[in-house]
Each structure stands twice: as C-alpha cells, then as structure tokens.
PDB file of C-alpha atoms in Angstrom:
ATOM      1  CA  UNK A   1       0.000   0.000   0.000  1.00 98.00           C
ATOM      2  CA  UNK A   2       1.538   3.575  -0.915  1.00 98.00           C
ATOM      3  CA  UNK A   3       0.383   6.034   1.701  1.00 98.00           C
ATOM      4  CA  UNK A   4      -1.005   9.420   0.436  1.00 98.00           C
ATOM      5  CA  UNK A   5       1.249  13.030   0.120  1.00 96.00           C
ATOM      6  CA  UNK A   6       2.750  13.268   3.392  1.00 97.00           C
ATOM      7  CA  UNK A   7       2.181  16.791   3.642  1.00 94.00           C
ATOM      8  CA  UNK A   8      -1.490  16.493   3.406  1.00 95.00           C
ATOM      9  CA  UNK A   9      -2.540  12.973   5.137  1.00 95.00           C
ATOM     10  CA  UNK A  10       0.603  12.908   6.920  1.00 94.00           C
ATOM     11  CA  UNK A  11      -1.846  11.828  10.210  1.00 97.00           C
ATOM     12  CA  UNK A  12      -2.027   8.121   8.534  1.00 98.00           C
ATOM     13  CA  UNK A  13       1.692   7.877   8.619  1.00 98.00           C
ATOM     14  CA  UNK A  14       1.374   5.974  12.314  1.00 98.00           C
ATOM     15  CA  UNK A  15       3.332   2.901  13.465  1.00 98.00           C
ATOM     16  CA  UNK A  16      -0.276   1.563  14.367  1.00 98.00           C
ATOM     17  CA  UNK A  17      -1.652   1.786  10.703  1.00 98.00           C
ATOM     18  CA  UNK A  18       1.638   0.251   9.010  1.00 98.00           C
ATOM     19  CA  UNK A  19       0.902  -2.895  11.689  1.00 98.00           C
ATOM     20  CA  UNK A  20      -2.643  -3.645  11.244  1.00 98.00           C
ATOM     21  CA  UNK A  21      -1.913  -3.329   7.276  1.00 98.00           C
ATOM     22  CA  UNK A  22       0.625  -5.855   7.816  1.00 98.00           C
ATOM     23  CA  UNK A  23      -2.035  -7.897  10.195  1.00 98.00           C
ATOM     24  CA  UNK A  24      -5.233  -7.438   8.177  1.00 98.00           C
ATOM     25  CA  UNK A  25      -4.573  -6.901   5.061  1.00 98.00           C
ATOM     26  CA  UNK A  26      -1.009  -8.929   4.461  1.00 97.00           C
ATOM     27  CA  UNK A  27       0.386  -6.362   2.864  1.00 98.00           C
ATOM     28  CA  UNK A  28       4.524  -6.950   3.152  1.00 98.00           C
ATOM     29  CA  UNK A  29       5.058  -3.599   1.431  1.00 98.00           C
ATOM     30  CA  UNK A  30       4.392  -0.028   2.307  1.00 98.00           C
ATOM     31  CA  UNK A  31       5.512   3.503   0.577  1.00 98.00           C
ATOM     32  CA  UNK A  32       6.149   6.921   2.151  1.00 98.00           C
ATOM     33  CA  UNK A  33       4.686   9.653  -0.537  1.00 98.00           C
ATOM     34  CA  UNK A  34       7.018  12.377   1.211  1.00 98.00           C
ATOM     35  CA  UNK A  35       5.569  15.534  -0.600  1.00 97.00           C
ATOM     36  CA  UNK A  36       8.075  17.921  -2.319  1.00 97.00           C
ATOM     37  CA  UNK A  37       6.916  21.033  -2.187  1.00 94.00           C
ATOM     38  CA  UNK A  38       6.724  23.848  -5.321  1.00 91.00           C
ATOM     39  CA  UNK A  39      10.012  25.671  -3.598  1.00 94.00           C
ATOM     40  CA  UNK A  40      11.729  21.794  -3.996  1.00 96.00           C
ATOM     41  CA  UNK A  41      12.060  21.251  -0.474  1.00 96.00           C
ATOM     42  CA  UNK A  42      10.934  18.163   1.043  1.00 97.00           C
ATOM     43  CA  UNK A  43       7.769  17.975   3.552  1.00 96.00           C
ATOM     44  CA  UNK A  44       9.368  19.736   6.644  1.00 95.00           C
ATOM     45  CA  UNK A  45       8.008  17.162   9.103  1.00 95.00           C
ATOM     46  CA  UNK A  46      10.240  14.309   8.287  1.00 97.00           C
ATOM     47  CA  UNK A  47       9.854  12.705  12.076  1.00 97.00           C
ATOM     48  CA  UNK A  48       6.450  11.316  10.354  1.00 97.00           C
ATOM     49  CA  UNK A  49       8.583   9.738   7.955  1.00 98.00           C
ATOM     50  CA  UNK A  50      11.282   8.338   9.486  1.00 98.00           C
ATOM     51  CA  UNK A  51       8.363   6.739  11.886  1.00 98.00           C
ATOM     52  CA  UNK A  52       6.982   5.272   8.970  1.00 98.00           C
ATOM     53  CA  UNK A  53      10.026   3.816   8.147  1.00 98.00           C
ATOM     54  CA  UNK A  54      10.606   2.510  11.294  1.00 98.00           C
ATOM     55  CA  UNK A  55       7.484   0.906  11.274  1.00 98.00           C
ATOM     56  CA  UNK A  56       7.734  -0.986   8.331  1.00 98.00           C
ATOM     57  CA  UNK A  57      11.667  -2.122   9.597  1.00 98.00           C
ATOM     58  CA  UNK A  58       9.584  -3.513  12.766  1.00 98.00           C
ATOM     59  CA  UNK A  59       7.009  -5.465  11.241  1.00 98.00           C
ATOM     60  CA  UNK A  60       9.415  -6.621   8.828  1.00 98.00           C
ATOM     61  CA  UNK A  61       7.727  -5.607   5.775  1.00 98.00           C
ATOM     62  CA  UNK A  62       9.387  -3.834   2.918  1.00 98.00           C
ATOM     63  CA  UNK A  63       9.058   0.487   2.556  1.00 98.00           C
ATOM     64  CA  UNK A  64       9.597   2.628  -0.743  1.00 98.00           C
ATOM     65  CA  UNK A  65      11.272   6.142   0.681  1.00 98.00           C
ATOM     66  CA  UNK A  66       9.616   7.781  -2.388  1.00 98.00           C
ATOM     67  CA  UNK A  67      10.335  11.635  -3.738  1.00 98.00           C
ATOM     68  CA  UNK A  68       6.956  12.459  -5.020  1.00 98.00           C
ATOM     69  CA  UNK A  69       7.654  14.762  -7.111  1.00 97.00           C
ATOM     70  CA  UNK A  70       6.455  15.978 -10.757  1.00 96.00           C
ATOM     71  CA  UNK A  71       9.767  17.695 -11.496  1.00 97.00           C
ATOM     72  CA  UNK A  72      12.429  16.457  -9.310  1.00 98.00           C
ATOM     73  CA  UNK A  73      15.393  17.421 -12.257  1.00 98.00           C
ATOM     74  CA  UNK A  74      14.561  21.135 -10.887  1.00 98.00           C
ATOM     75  CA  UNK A  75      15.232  20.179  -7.608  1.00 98.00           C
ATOM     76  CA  UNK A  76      18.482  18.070  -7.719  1.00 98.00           C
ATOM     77  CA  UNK A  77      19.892  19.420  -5.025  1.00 98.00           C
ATOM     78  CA  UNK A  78      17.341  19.034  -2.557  1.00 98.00           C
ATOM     79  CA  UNK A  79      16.822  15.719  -3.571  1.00 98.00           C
ATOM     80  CA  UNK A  80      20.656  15.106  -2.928  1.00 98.00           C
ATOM     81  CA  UNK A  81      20.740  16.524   0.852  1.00 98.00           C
ATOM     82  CA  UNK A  82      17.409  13.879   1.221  1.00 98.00           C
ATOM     83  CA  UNK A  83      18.664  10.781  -0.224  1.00 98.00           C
ATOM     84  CA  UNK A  84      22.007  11.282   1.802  1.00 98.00           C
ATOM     85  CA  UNK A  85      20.574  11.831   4.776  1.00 98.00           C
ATOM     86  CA  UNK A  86      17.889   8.533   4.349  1.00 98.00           C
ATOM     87  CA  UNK A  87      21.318   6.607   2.626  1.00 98.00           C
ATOM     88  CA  UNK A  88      23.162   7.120   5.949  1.00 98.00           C
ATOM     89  CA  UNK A  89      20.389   6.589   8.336  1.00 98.00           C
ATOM     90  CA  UNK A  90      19.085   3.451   6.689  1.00 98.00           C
ATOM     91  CA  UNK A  91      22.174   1.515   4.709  1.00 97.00           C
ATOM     92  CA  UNK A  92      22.342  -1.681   4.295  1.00 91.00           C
ATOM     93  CA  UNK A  93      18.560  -2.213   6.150  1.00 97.00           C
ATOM     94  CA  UNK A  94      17.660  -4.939   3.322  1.00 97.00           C
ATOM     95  CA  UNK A  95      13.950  -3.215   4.196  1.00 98.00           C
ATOM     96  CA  UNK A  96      14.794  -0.026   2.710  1.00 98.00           C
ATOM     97  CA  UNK A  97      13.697   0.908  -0.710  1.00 98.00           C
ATOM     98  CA  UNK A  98      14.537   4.178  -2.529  1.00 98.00           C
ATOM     99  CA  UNK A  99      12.289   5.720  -5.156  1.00 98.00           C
ATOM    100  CA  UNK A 100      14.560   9.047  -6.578  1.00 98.00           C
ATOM    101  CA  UNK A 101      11.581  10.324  -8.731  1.00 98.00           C
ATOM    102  CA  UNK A 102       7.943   9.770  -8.848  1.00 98.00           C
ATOM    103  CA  UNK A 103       6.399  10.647 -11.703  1.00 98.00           C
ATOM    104  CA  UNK A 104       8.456  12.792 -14.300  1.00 98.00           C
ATOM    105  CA  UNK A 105       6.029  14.605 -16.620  1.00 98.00           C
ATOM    106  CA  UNK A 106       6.668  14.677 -20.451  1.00 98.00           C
ATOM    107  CA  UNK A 107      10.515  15.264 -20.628  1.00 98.00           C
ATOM    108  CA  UNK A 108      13.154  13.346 -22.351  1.00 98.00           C
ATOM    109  CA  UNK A 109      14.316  10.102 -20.477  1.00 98.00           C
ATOM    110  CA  UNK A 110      18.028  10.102 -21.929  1.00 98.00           C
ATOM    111  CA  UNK A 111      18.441  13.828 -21.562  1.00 98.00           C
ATOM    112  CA  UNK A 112      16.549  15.087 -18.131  1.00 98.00           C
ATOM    113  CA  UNK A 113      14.933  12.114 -15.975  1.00 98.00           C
ATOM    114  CA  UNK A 114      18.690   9.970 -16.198  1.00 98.00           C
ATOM    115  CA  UNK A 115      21.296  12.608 -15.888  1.00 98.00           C
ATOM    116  CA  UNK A 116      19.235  13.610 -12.731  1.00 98.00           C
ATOM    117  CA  UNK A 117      18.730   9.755 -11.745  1.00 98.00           C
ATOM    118  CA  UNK A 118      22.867   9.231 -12.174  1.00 98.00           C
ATOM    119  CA  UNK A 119      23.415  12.461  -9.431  1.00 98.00           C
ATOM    120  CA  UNK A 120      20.580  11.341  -7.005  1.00 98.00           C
ATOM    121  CA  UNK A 121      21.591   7.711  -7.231  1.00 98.00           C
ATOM    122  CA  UNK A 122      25.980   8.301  -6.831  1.00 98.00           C
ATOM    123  CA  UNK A 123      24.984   9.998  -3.909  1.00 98.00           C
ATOM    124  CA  UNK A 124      22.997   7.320  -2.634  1.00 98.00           C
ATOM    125  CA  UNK A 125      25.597   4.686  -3.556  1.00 98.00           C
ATOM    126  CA  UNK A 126      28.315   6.997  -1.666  1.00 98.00           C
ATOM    127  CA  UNK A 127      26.363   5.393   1.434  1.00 98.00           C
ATOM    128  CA  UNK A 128      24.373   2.404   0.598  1.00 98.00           C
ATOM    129  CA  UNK A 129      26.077   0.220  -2.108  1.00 97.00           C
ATOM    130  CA  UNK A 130      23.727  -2.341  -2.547  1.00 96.00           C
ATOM    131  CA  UNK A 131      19.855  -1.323  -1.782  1.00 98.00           C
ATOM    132  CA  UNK A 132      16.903  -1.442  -4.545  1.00 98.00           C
ATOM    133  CA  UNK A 133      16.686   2.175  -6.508  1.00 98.00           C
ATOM    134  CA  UNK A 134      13.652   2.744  -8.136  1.00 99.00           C
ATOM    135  CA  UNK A 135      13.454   5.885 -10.862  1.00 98.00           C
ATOM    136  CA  UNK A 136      11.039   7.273 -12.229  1.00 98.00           C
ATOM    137  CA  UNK A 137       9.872   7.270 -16.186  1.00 98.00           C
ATOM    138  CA  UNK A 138       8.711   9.761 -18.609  1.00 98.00           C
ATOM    139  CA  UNK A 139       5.040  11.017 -18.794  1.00 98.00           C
ATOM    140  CA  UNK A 140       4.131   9.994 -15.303  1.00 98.00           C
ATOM    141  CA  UNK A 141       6.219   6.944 -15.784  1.00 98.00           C
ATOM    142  CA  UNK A 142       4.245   5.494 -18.344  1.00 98.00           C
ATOM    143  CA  UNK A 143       7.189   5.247 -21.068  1.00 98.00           C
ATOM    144  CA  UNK A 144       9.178   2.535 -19.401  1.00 98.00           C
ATOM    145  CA  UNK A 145      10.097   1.540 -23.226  1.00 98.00           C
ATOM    146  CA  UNK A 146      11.703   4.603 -23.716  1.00 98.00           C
ATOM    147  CA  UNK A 147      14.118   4.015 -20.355  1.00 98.00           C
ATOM    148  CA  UNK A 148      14.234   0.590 -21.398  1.00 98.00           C
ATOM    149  CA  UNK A 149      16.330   1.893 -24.810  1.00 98.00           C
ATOM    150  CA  UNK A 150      18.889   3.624 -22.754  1.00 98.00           C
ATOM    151  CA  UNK A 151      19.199   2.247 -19.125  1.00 98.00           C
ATOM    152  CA  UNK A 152      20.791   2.879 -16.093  1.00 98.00           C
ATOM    153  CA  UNK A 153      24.681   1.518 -15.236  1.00 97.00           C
ATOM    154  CA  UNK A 154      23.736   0.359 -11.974  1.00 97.00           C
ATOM    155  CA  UNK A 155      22.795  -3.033 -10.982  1.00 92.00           C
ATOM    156  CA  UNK A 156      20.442  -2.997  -8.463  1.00 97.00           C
ATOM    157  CA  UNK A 157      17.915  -0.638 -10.369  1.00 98.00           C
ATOM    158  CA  UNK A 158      14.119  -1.042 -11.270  1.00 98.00           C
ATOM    159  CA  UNK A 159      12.305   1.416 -13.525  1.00 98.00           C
ATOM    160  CA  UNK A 160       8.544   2.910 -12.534  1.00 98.00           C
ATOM    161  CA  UNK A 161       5.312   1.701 -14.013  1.00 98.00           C
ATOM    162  CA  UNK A 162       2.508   3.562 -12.643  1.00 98.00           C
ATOM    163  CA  UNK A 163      -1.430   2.991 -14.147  1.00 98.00           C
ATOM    164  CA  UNK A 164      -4.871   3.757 -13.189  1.00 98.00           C
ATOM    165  CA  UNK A 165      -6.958   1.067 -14.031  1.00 98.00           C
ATOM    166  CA  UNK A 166     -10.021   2.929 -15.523  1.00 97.00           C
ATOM    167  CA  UNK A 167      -7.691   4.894 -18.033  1.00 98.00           C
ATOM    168  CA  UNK A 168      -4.671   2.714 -18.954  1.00 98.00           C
ATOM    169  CA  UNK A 169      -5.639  -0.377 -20.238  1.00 98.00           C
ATOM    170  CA  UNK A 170      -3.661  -2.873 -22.959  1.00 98.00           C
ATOM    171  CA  UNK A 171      -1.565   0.115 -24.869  1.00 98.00           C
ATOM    172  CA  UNK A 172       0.852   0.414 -21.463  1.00 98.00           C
ATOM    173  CA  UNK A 173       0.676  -2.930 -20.980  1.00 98.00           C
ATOM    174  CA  UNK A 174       2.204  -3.077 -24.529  1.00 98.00           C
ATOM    175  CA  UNK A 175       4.565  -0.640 -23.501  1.00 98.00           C
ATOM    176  CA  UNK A 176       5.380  -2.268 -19.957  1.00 98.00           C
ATOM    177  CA  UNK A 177       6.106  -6.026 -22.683  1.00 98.00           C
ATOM    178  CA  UNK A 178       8.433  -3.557 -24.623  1.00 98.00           C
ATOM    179  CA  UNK A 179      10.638  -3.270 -21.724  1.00 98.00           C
ATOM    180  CA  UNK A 180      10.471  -6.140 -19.642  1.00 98.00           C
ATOM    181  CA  UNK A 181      11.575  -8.010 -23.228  1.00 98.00           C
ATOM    182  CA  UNK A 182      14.770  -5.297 -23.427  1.00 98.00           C
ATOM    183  CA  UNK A 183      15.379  -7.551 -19.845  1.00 96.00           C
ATOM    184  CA  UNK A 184      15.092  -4.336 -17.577  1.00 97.00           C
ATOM    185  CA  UNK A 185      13.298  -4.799 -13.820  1.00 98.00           C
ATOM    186  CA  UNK A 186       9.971  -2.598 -13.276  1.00 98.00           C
ATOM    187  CA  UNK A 187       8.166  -2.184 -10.184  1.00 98.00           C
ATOM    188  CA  UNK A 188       4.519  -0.793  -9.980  1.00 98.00           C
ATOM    189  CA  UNK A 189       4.768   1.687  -7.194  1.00 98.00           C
ATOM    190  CA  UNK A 190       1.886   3.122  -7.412  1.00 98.00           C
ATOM    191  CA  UNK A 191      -1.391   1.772  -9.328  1.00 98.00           C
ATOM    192  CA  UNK A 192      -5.630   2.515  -8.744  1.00 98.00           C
ATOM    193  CA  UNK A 193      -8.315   1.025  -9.313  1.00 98.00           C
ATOM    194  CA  UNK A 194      -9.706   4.174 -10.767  1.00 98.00           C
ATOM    195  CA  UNK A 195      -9.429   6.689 -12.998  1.00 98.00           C
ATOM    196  CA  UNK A 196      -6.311   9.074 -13.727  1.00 97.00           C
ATOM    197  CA  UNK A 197      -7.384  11.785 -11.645  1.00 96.00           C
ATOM    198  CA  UNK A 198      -7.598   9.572  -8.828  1.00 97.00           C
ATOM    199  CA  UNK A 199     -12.007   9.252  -8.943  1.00 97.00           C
ATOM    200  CA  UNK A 200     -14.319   7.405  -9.884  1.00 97.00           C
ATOM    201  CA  UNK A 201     -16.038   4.194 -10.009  1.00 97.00           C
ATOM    202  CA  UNK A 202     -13.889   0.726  -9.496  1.00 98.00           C
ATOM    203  CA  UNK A 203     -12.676  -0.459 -13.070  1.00 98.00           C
ATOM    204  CA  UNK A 204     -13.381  -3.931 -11.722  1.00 97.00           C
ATOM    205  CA  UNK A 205     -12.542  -5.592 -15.663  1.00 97.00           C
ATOM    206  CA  UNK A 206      -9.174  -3.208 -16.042  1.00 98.00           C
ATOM    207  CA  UNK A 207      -8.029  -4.607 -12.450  1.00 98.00           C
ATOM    208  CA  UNK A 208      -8.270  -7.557 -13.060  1.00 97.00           C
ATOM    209  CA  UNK A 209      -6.380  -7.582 -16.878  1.00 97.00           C
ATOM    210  CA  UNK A 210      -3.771  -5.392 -14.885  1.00 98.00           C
ATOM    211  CA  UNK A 211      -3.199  -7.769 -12.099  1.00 97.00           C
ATOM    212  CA  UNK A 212      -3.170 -11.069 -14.088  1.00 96.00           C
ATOM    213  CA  UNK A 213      -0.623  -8.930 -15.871  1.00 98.00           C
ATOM    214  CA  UNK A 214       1.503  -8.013 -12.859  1.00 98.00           C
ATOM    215  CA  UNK A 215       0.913 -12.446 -11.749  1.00 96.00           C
ATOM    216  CA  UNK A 216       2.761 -13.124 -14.870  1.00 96.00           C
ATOM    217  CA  UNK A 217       5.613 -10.997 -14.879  1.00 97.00           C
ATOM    218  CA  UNK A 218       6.360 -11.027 -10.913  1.00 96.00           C
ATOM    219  CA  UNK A 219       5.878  -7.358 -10.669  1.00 98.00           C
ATOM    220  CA  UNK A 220       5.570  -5.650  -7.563  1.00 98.00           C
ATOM    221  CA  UNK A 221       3.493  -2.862  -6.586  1.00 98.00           C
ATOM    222  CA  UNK A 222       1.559  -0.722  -4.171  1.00 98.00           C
ATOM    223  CA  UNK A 223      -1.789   0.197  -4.198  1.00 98.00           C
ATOM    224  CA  UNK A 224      -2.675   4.577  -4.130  1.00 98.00           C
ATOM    225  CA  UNK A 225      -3.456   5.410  -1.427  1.00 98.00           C
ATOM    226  CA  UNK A 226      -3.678   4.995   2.181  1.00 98.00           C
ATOM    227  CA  UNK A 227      -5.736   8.372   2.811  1.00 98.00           C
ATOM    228  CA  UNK A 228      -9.518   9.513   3.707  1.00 98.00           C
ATOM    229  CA  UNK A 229      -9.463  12.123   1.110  1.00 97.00           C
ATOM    230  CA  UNK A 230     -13.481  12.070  -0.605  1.00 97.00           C
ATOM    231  CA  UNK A 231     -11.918  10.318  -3.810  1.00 97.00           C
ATOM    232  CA  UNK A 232     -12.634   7.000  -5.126  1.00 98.00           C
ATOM    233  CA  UNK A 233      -8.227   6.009  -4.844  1.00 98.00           C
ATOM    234  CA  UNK A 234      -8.639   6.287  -1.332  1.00 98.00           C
ATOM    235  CA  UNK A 235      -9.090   2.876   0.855  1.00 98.00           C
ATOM    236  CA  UNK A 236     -10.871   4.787   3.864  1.00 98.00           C
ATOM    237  CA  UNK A 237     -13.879   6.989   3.913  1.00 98.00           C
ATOM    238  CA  UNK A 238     -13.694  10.874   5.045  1.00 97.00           C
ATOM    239  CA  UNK A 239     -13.613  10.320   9.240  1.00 93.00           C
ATOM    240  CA  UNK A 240     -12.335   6.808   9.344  1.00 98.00           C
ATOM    241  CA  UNK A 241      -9.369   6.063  12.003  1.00 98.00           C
ATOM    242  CA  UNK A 242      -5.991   7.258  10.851  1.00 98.00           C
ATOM    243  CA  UNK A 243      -4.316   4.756  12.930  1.00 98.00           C
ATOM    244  CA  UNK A 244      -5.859   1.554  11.577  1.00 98.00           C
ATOM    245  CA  UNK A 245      -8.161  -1.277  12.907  1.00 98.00           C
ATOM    246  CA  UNK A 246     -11.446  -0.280  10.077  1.00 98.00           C
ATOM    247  CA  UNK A 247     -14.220  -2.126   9.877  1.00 98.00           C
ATOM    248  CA  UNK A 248     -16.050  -2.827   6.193  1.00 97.00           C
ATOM    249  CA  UNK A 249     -17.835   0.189   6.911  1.00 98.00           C
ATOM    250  CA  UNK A 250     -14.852   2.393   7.145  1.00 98.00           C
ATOM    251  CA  UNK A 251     -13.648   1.372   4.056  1.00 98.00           C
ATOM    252  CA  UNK A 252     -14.645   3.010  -0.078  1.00 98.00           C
ATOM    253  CA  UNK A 253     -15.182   0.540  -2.728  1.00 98.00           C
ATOM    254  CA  UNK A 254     -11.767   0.393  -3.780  1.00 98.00           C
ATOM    255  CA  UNK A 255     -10.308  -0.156  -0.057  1.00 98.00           C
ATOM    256  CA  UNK A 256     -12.581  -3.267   0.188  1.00 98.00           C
ATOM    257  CA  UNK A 257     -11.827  -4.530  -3.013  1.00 98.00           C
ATOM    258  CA  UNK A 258      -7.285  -3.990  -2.906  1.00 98.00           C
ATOM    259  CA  UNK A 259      -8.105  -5.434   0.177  1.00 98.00           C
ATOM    260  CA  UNK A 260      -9.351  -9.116  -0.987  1.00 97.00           C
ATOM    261  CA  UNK A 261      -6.717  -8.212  -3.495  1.00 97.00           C
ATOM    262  CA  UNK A 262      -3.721  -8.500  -1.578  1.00 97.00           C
ATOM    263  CA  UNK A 263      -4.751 -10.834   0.957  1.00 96.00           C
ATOM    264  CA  UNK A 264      -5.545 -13.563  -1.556  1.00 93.00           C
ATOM    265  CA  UNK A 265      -2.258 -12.228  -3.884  1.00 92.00           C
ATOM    266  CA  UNK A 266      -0.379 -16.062  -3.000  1.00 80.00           C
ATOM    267  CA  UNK A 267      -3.174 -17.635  -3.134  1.00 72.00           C
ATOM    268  CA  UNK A 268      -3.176 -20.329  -6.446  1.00 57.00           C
ATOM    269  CA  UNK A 269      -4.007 -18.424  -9.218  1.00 52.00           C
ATOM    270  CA  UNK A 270      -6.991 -20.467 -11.638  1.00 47.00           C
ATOM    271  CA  UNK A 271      -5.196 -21.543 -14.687  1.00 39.00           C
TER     272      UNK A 271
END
C-alpha cells in the first residue's frame, strides 16, 4: 500500500496503521509519498517519515522512501541533501527501498529524468552500495520503453510503471512487454483502481487484466493510497481512524476490493 502526500494525510503515517496493514490486510510492502513542495524542499516534518520507516523495519515488511515529485530534475539538489541523509540513516537495512523520482512529466528520459537519476543515485551509492533504486519514467512513468532503450549503469535498479486502471488499459501494458523483453526490472509503485485523476467508479474488468498482468511478470506494486481524502483512490472513507483497525464500513469501494486483493495475492491463481 503507498500512503497518500505526506504533507497532506501525513496523520495516517502511524506505526499503528503500518501494523494492522501488515495484520489485516497482508500487505509486506508499504511507501512513504514524502511531498516535495513547489520551492523543492521536502515535507518539513520528516519525524512522520522516518516513523513510517521505522514501522515498516519492525514489522518486517518492505518500505519505498519515495520523492513524489512531478519535477524532481529542478530540484536536484534538494533531492541530494534527502537521499544522503535517508542513505546514511538506513544503509544496508535490506527493508529499505529508494524511489529518486515519482512521476516525471513529459521530458526526455536520456536527456533530463537519467542525468538527474545518475546524481541522485551516486549519492545514494556513496552510502548504501547495494539497496533497490527505483526511478522514475517519462510522462508519469508510463514510457518505461523509452528508459528501457537507454538504461541505467547500476545493478540494483528497477524502472517505474505507474497505471490507473479505468484509463490505462492494454496500450501500457504493450509498452510495460516492450521493456520487460529489453530484460530491464519494473516495479509498480503506485497503481488505482480508478481513474487518472484519482475518482471514480472501481474499473473492476481493467483490475483484473492489470493484475493477471503483474501475476505473470512477478511485478511488484503498491496500491494509491492509504488516505480519507473524498476520492474514489482512497481505501478509507472521510472520518475513518488514521491509525488503523477499520471495519467494512470504514472502508470506499476500492479499499474493500485492494483489500481481498492483496490478501488472496499467494493464493493459487486459476489456470
């Protein structure tokens, strides 16, 4: 499950919530949103965060450190200063996942999103040699093809796939074959069951093409978002606990539904 912008459901990111989504809904992955703001500076409250993180380390579950941000090559150095600091508190934790770039808009992969990815990540490696990198893609990373042509030198990298099921359908999934066949690793860090903008009714049909997908190719991923916001992506409704322990009744459509989802993910899978 990907938590919402920490900056503005930053009350959800509790040790308490991050257990009983362990507990109830077997989820062994959760992902810190930390908002970047339009001056490039990280959310200011990073204690949140680093709770979060700590969390996740606890129940031994995996967390994505992620900088959600829609133009992160803007804001290199503050992305820099971050990374270092979360490279020296947390190297080596085989927990710790670090997502450099959310979702780039429409910019060139070879000449903005990897120059930028090459800074963020050195600096990362100066302190943590060996953890899982995740960076972002071009058009909010949607054209995994085109990072596919020209990929990282690192090898512990996976590239960003990010869909909403009621407007991406089989054309990404296309796109998402084009790469995985060029033998590069994605990693779905954030997906709906919903439209684009993040409403609307369940896409119950698009789910379920999208997750046989992500079955075949052994893709991971995390489900947007962990937040009470009136929106049809969010798992809770407006009011619900932001410290876990909901009932049916406290969960939207979509919570319900990602729930079955991920508590049944290793169960057999009807050939």
């Amino acid at each position: 499950m990907s938590f919402f912008w920490s900056q503005w459901k930053g009350e959800f990111y509790q040790p308490s919530t991050v257990a009983w989504l362990k507990a109830d809904w077997q989820a062994n992955l959760v992902r810190a949103a930390v908002g970047v703001g339009r001056d490039g500076q990280p959310d200011p409250d990073l204690d949140k965060v680093h709770a979060l993180i700590r969390a996740a380390i606890d129940q031994d579950i995996y967390v994505i450190i992620d900088w959600h941000d829609h133009r992160a090559e803007a804001h290199t150095a503050a992305a820099v200063a971050f990374f270092e600091e979360m490279a020296r508190t947390y190297a080596g934790n085989p927990h710790v996942i670090y997502e450099i770039y959310n979702e780039p808009l429409q910019v060139s992969w070879s000449e903005t999103i990897k120059p930028y990815a090459e800074t963020v990540i050195a600096a990362i490696r100066a302190h943590d040699p060996d953890n899982l990198i995740i960076v972002g893609t071009p058009n909010w990373s949607q054209r995994v093809d085109e990072a596919a042509a020209d990929p990282l030198d690192d090898s512990n990298v996976a590239y960003t796939l990010h869909f909403y099921a009621g407007t991406h359908k089989a054309d990404l999934r296309a796109r998402a074959i084009t790469a995985l066949e060029a033998n590069i690793a994605l990693f779905v860090t954030e997906w709906g069951t919903v439209n684009a903008d993040g409403d609307g009714e369940v896409d119950h049909e698009s789910v379920a093409a999208w997750m046989k997908f992500m079955r075949q190719w052994n893709l991971s991923h995390a489900n947007w978002a962990v937040s009470d916001k009136e929106e049809g992506a969010s798992i809770v409704r407006p009011g619900a606990s932001t410290s876990g322990g909901w009932t049916d009744d406290d969960l939207t459509a979509s919570g319900r539904f990602v729930r079955e989802l991920i508590r049944d993910w290793n169960q057999p899978v009807a050939r």
